[in-house]
CSV table of C-alpha atoms in Angstrom, one decimal:
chain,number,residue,atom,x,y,z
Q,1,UNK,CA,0.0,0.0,0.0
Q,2,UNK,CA,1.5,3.4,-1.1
Q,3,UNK,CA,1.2,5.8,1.6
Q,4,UNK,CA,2.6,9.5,1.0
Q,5,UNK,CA,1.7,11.1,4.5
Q,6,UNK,CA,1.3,10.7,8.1
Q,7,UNK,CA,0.7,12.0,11.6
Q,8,UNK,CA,2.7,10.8,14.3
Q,9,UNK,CA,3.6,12.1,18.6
Q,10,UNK,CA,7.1,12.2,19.5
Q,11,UNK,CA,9.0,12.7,22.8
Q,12,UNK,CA,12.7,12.6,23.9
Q,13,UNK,CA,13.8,11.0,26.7
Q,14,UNK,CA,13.1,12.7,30.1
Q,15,UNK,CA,16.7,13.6,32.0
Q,16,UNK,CA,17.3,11.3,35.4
Q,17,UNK,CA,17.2,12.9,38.4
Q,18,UNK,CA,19.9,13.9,40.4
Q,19,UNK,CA,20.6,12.1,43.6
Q,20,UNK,CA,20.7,13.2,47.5
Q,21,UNK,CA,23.2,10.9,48.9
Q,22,UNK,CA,26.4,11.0,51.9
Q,23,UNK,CA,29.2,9.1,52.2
Q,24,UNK,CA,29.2,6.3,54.4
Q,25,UNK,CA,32.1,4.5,55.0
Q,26,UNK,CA,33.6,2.4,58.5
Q,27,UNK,CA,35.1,4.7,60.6
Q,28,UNK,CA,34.3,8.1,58.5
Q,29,UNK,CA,31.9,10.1,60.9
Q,30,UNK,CA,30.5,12.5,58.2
Q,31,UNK,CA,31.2,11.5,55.2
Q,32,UNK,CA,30.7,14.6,52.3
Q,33,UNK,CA,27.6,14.6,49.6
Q,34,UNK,CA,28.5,12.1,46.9
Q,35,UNK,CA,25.0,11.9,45.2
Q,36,UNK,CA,25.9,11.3,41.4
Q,37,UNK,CA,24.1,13.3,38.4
Q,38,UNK,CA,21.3,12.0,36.5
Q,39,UNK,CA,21.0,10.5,32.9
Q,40,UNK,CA,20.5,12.8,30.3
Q,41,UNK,CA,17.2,11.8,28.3
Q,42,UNK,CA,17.1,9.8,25.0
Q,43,UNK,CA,16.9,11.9,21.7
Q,44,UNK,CA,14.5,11.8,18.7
Q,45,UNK,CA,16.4,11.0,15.9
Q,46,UNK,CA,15.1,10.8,12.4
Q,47,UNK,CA,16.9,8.9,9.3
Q,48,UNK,CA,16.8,8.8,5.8
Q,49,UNK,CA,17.1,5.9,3.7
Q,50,UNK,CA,16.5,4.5,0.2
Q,51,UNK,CA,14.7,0.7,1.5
Q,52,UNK,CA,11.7,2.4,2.3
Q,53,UNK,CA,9.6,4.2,-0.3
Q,54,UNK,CA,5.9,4.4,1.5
Q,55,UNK,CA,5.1,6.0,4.7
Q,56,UNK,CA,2.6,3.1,5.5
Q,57,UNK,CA,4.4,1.6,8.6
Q,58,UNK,CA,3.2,5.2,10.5
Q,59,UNK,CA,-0.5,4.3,9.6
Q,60,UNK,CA,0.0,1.5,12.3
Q,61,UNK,CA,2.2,3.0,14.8
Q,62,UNK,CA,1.9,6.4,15.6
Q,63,UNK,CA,3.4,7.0,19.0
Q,64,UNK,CA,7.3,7.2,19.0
Q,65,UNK,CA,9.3,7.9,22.7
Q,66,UNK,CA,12.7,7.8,23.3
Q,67,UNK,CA,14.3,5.9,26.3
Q,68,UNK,CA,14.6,8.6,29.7
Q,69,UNK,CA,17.8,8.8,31.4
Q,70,UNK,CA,18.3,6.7,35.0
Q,71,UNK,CA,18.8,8.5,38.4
Q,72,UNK,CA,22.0,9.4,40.0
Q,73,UNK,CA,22.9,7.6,42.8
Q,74,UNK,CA,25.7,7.5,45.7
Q,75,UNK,CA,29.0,7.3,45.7
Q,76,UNK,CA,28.9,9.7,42.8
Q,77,UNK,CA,27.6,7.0,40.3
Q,78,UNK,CA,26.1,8.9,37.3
Q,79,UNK,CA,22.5,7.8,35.6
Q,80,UNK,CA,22.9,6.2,32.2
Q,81,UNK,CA,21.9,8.2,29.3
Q,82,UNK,CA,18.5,7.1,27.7
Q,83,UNK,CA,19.2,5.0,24.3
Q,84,UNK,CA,17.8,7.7,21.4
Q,85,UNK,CA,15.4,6.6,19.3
Q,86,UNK,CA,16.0,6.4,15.2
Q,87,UNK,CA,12.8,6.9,12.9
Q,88,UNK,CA,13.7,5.6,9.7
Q,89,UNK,CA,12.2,7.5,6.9
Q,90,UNK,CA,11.7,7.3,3.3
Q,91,UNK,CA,14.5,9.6,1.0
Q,92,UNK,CA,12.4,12.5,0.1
Q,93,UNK,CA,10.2,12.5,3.8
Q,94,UNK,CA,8.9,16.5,4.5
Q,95,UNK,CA,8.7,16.8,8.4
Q,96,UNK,CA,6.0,19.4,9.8
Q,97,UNK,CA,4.9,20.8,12.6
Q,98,UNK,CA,1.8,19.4,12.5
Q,99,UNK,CA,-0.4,23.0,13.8
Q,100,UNK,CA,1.2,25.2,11.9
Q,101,UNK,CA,2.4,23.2,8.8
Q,102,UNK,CA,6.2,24.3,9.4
Q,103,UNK,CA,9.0,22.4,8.0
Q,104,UNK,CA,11.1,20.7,10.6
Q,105,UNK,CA,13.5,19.1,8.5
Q,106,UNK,CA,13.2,17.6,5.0
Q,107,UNK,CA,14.8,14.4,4.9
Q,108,UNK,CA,15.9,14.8,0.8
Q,109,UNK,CA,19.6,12.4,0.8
Q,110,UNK,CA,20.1,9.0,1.5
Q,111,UNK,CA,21.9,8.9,5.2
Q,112,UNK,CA,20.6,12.1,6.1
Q,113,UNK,CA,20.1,12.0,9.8
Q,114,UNK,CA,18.5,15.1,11.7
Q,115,UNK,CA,18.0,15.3,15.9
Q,116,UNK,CA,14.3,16.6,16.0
Q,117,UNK,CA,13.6,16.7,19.7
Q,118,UNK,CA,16.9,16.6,22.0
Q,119,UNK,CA,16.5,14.5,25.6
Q,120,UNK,CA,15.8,16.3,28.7
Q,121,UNK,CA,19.6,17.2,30.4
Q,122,UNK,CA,20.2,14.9,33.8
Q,123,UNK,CA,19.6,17.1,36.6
Q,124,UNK,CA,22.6,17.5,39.4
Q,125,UNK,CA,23.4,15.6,42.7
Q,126,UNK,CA,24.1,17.1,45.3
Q,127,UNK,CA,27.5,16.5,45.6
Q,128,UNK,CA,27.5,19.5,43.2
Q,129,UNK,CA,25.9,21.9,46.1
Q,130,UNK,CA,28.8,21.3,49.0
Q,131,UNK,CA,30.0,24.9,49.7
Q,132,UNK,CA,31.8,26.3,52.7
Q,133,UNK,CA,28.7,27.2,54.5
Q,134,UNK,CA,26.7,23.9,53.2
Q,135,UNK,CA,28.3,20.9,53.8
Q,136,UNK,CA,25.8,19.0,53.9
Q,137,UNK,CA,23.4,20.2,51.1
Q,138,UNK,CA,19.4,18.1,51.3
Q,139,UNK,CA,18.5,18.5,48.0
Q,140,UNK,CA,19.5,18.1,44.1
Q,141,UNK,CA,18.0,19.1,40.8
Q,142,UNK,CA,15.9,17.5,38.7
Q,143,UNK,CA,15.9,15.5,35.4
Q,144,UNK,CA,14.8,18.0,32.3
Q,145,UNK,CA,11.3,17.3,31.2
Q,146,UNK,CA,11.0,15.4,27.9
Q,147,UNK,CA,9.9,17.5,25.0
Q,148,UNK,CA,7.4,16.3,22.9
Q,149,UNK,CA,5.8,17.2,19.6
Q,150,UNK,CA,3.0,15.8,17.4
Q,151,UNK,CA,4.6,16.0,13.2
Q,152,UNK,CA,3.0,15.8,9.9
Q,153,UNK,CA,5.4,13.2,7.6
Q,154,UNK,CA,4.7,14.0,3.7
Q,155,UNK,CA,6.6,12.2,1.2
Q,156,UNK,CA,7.4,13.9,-1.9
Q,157,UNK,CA,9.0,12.1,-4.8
Q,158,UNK,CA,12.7,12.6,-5.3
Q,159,UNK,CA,12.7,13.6,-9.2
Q,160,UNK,CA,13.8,15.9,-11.9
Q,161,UNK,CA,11.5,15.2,-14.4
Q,162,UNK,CA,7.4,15.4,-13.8
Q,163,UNK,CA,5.6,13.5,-16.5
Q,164,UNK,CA,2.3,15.1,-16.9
Q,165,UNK,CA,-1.3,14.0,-18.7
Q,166,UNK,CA,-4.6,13.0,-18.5
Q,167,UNK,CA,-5.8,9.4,-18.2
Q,168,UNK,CA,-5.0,7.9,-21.7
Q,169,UNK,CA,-2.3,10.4,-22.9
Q,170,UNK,CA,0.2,7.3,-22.9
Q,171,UNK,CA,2.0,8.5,-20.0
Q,172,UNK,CA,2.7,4.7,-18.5
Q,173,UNK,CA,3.5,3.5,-22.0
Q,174,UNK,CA,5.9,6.2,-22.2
Q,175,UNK,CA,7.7,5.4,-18.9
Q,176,UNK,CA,7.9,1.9,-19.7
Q,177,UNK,CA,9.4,2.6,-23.0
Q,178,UNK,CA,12.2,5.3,-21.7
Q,179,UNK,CA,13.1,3.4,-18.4
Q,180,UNK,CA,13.5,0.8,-16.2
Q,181,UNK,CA,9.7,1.2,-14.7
Q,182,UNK,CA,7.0,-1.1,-15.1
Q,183,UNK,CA,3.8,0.3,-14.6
Q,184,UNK,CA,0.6,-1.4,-15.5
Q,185,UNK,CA,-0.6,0.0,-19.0
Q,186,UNK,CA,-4.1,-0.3,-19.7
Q,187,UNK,CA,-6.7,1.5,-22.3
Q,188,UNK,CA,-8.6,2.9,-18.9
Q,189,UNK,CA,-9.9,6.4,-18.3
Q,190,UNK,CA,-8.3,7.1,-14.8
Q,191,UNK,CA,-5.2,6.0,-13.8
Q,192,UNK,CA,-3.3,4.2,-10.9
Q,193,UNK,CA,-3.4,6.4,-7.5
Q,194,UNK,CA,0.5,5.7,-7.3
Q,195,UNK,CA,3.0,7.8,-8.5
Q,196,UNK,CA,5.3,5.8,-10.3
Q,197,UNK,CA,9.1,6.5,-10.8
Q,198,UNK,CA,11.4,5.8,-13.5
Q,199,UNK,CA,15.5,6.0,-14.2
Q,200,UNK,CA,16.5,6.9,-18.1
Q,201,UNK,CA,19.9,6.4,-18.9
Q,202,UNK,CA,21.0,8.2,-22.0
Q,203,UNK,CA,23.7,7.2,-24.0
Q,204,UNK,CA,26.2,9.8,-23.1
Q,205,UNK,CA,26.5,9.3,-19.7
Q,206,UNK,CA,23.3,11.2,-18.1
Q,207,UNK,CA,20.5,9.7,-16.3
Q,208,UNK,CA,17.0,11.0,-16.0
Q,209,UNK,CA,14.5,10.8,-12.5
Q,210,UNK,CA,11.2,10.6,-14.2
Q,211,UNK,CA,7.9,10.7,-11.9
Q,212,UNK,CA,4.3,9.6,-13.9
Q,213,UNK,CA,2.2,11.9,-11.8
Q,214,UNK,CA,-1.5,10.1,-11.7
Q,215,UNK,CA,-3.6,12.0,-13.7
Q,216,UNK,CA,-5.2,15.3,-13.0
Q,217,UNK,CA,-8.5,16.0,-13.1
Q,218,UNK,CA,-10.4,19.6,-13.2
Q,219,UNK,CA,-10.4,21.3,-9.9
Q,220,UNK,CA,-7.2,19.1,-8.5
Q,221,UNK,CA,-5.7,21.9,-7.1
Q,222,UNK,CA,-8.4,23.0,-4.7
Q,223,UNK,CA,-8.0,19.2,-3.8
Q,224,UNK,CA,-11.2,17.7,-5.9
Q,225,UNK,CA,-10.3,14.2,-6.2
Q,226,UNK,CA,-6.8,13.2,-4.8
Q,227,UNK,CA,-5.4,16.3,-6.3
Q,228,UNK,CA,-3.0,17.6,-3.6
Q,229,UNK,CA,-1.7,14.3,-2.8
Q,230,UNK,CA,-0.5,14.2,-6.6
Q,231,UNK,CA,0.5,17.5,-7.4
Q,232,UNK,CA,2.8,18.1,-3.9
Q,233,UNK,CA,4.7,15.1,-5.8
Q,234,UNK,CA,5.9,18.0,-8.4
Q,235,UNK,CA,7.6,20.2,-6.1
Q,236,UNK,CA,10.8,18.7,-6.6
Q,237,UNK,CA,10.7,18.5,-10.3
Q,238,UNK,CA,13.0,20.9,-12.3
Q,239,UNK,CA,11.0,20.2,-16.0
Q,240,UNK,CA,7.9,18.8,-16.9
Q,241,UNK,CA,6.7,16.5,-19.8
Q,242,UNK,CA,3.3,17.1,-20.7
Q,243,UNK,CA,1.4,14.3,-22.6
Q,244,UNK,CA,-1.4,15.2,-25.1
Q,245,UNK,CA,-3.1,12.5,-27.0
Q,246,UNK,CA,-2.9,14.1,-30.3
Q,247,UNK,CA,-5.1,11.3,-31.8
Q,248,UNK,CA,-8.2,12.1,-29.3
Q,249,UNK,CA,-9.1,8.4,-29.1
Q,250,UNK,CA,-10.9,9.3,-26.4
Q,251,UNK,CA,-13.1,12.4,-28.1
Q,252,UNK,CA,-10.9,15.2,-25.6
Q,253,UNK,CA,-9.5,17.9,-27.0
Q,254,UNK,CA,-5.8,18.0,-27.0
Q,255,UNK,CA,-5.0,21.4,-26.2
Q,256,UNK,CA,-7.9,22.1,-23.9
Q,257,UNK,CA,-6.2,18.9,-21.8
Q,258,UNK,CA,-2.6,21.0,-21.7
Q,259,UNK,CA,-4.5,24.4,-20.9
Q,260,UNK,CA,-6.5,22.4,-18.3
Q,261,UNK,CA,-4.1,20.6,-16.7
Q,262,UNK,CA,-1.9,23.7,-16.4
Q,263,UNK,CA,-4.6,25.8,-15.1
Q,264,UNK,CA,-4.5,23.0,-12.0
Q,265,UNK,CA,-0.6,23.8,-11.4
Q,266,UNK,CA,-1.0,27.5,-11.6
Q,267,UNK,CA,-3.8,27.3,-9.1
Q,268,UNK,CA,-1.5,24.9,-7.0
Q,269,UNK,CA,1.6,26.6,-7.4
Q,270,UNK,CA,3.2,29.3,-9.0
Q,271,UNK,CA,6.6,28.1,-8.7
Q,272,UNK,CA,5.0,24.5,-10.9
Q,273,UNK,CA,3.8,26.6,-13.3
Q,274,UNK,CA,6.7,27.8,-14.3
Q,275,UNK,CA,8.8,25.8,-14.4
Q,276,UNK,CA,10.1,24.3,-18.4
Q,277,UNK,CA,7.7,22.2,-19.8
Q,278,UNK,CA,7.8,20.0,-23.0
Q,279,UNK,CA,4.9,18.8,-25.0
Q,280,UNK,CA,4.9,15.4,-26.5
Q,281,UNK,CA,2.3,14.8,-28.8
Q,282,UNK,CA,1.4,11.1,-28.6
Q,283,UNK,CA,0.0,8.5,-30.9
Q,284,UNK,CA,1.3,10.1,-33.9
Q,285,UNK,CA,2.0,6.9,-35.4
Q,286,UNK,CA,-2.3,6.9,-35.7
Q,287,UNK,CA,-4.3,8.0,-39.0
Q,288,UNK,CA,-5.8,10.5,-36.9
Q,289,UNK,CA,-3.5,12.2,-35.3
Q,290,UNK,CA,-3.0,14.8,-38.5
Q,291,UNK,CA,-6.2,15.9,-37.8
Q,292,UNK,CA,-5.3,17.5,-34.6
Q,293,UNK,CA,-1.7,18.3,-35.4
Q,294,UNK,CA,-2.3,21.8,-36.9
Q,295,UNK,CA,-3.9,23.1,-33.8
Q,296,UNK,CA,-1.7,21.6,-31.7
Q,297,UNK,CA,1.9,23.0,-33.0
Q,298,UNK,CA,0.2,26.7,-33.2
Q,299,UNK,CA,-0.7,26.4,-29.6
Q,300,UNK,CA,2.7,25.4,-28.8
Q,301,UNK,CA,4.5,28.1,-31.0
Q,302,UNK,CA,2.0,30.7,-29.4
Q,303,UNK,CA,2.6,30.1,-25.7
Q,304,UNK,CA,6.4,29.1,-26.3
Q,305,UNK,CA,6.4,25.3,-25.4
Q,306,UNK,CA,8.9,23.0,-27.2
Q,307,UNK,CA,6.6,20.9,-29.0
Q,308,UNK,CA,7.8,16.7,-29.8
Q,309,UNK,CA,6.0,14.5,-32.2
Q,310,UNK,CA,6.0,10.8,-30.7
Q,311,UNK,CA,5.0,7.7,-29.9
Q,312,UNK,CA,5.2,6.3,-26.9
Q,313,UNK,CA,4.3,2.5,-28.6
Q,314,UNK,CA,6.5,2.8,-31.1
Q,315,UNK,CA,9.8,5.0,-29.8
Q,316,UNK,CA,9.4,7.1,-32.2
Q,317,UNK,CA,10.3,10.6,-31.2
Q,318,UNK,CA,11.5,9.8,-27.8
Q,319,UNK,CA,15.4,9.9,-28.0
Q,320,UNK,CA,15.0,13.8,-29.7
Q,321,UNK,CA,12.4,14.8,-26.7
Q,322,UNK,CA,14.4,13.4,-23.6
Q,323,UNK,CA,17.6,15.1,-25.4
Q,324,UNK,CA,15.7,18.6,-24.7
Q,325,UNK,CA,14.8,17.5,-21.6
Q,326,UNK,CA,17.8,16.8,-20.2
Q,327,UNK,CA,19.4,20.2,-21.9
Q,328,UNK,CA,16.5,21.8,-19.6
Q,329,UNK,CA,17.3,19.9,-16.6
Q,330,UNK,CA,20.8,20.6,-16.6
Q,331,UNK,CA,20.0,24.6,-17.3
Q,332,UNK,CA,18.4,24.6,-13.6
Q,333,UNK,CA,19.8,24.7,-10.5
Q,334,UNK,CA,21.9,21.8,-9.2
Q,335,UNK,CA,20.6,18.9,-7.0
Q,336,UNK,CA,17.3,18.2,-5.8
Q,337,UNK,CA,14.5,21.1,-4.4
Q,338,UNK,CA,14.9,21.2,-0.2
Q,339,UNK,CA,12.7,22.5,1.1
Q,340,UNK,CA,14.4,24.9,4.0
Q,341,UNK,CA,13.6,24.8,7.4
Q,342,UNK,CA,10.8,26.9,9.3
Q,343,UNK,CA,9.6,25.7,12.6
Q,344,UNK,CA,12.6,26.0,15.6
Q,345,UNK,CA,10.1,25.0,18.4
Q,346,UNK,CA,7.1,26.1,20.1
Q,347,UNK,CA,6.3,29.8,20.6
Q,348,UNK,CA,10.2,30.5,20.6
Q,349,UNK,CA,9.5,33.5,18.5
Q,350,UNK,CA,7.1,35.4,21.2
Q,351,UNK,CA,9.1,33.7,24.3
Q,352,UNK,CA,9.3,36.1,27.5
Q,353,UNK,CA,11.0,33.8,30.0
Q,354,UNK,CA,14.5,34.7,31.2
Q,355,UNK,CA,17.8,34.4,29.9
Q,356,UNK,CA,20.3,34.8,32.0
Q,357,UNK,CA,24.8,35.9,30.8
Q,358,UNK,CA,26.6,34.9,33.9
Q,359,UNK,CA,30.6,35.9,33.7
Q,360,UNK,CA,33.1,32.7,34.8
Q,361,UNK,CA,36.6,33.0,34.3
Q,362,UNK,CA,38.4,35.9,32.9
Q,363,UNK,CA,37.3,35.6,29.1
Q,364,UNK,CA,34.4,32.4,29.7
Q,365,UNK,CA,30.6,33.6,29.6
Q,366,UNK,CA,27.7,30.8,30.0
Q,367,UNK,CA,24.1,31.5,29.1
Q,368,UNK,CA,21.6,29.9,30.9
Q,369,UNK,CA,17.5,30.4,31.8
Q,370,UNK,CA,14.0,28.7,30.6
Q,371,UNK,CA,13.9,30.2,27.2
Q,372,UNK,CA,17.5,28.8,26.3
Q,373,UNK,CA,16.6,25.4,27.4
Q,374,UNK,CA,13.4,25.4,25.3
Q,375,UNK,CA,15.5,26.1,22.2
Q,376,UNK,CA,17.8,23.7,22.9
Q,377,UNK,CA,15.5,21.1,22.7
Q,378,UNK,CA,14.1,22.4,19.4
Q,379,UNK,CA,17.5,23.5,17.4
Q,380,UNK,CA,20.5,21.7,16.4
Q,381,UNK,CA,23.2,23.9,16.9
Q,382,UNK,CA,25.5,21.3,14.9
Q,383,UNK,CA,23.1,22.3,11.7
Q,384,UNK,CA,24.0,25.7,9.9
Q,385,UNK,CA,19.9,26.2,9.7
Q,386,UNK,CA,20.2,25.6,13.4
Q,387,UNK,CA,22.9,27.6,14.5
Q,388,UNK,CA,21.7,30.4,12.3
Q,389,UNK,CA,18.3,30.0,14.0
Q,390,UNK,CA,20.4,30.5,17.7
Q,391,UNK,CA,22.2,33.2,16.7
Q,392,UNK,CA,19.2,35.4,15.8
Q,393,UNK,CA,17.6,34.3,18.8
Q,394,UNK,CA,20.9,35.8,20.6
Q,395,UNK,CA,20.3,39.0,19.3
Q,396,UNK,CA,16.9,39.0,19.5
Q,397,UNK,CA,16.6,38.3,23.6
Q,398,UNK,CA,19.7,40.7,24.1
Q,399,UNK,CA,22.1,38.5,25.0
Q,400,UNK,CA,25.0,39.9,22.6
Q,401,UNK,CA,24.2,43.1,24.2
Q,402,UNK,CA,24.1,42.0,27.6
Q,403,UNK,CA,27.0,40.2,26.8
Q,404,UNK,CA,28.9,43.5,25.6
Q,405,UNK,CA,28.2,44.9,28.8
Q,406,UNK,CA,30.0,42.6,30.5
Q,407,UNK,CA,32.8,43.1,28.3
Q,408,UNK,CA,33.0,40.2,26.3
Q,409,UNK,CA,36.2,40.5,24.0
Q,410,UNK,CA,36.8,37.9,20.3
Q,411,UNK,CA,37.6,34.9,20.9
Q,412,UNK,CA,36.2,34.8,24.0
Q,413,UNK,CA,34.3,31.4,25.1
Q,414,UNK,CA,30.5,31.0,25.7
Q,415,UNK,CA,29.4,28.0,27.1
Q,416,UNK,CA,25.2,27.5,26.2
Q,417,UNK,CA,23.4,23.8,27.2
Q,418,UNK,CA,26.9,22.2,27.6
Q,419,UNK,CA,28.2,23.1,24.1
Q,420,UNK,CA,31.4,25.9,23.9
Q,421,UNK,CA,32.3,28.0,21.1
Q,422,UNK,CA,34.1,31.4,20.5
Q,423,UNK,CA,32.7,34.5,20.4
Q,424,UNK,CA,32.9,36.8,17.1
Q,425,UNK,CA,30.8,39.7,16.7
């Protein structure tokens, strides 16, 4: 069963508590605090890879938790860290927030693996809270809380190439002929609800990512039909082939079906509409496809489509058409569409709890409070979108002016949720 999307709860791991514990040893009267730290929480871990290509499995299981971290104990022992937990994903797997529809992450290459919720941090024993004045300190801090959030999965096929038509056009005959697919091919009007994708290897070297888009039908882009769950299946196409049966077999009009079908993407999407698109007129190899051909080829010249006489039965045609295509694929920009990332956690942007810049040594500065930890759990600073994401946030909750109160100099160190780097304004 081909499933393209999903709803599914996550949580991290929650952080183990710290412990309250005294040394207690044969002849030692009052032994110091040695209650050890807690276990920092599990994380939420997300993973691209090629073996899966449906989002079924999610149908089934929709609740996904990472391990939490163990207690401290005495004698300084430390919890162990929660075991993170790995959602496999298909290549090509959008991540939203499923309120506001925010990409999280968009899981486009093979390996790709993405922290979406980070594990609550192990609180401290008290062993940490000994001072002069304490020396025998009752109390210790508690585990982080797990972070949780609910996500919308919505896989979008990885190709350059969209073939576009309606029901009949020839478009599985034309896949099956061009590449290694096999979809079923049958004289039907409507089509298979499953996208279907196909690999072209040209003779000089070049390979072709073709996706047979199920075919559209009037009103597909206000989601008549299943129109949105094909059409999001374009969004990472650079050109699009658009099949027209120029015989009319079935008594349609061929260039009503291409003004049609790309009223449906403009109503979609700007960005589909214009992107290339070549024309292939199919079933020329029929008596009556000179009928139509005329009509067809001024259409074409007036609206400034590259227009290819073919047959998808036959081969005619083909080799001259995918030569185009691939000159137009190679024209756009490198690699596939990613989509960028637009959700860094809940209400982060409108967040009024404290963050505090508390001075160390000469030259080390650590930044602490509510606010930060909430980001933390949302952002990975080891991403570029992430780090970009915290450094905005700096400036945005005064912390690199507070910090230039204090005097910070470049090159100094700050030290945020455990993780150092260098200051540079």
């Amino acid at each position: 069963m081909f499933v393209d999307e999903a709803e599914i709860y996550l949580r991290s791991g929650k952080g183990g508590n710290g412990c309250v514990s005294f040394r207690r040893e044969k002849f030692v009267a009052a032994g110091g605090p040695d209650g050890g730290d807690g276990g920092k929480g599990g994380d939420v871990i997300f993973e691209a890879v090629n073996d899966m290509n449906t989002l079924s499995e999610f149908k089934f299981r929709r609740k996904y938790v990472a391990e939490n971290g163990q207690d401290g104990s005495g004698g300084r022992s430390f919890g162990k860290k929660g075991n993170d937990l790995v959602v496999r994903v298909p290549v090509g797997t959008v991540v939203r927030e499923a309120e506001t529809g925010l990409v999280i992450v968009d899981m486009a290459e093979e390996g790709q693996r993405e922290v979406i919720l980070t594990g609550g941090k192990g609180g401290k024993g008290n062993q940490h809270y000994a001072t002069s004045t304490m020396q025998v300190p009752q109390y210790a801090q508690a585990g982080q809380e797990a972070r949780e959030l609910t996500v919308k999965l919505d896989l979008k096929v990885l190709a350059d190439v969209g073939l576009l038509g309606y029901p009949n056009a020839g478009k599985s005959t034309f896949l099956a002929h061009v590449s290694n697919a096999r979809p079923k091919i049958a004289d039907y009007p409507f089509t298979t609800l499953t996208p279907q994708l196909g690999v072209v290897n040209m003779n000089y070297g070049k390979t072709l990512v073709i996706a047979d888009i199920p075919g559209l039908i009037d009103g597909a882009a206000e989601g008549v039909g299943l129109g949105h769950e094909f059409l999001k299946h374009l969004e990472r196409t650079k050109v699009l082939i658009h099949l027209v049966d120029a015989a009319a077999i079935d008594g349609r009009d061929p260039v009503e079906d291409i003004v049609h079908i790309n009223e449906e993407l403009a109503k979609y999407s700007e960005t589909l509409a214009s992107l290339p698109q070549v024309i292939g007129a199919n079933k020329t190899d029929l008596p009556d496809a000179e009928v139509l051909m005329e009509e067809i080829e001024a259409y074409c010249a007036q609206n400034g489509f590259s227009l290819f006489k073919i047959s998808a039965a036959t081969g005619a045609g083909l080799r001259e058409l995918l030569d185009e295509v691939v000159r137009l694929r190679d024209k756009a920009d490198e690699g596939p569409t990613v989509f960028e990332r637009e959700y860094f956690g809940q209400n982060l942007e409108n967040d009024t709890e404290p963050v505090v810049v508390t001075p160390l040594e000469p030259h080390e500065f650590e930044i602490t409070g509510p606010a930060v930890d909430k980001m933390l759990g949302y952002t990975n600073l080891e991403s570029e979108r992430g780090f970009d994401f915290f450094q905005k946030f700096m400036f945005r909750r005064g912390v690199i002016d507070r910090l230039e109160e204090l005097g910070v100099q470049e090159g100094d160190t700050i030290y945020v949720g455990g993780i150092s780097f260098e200051y540079y304004r």
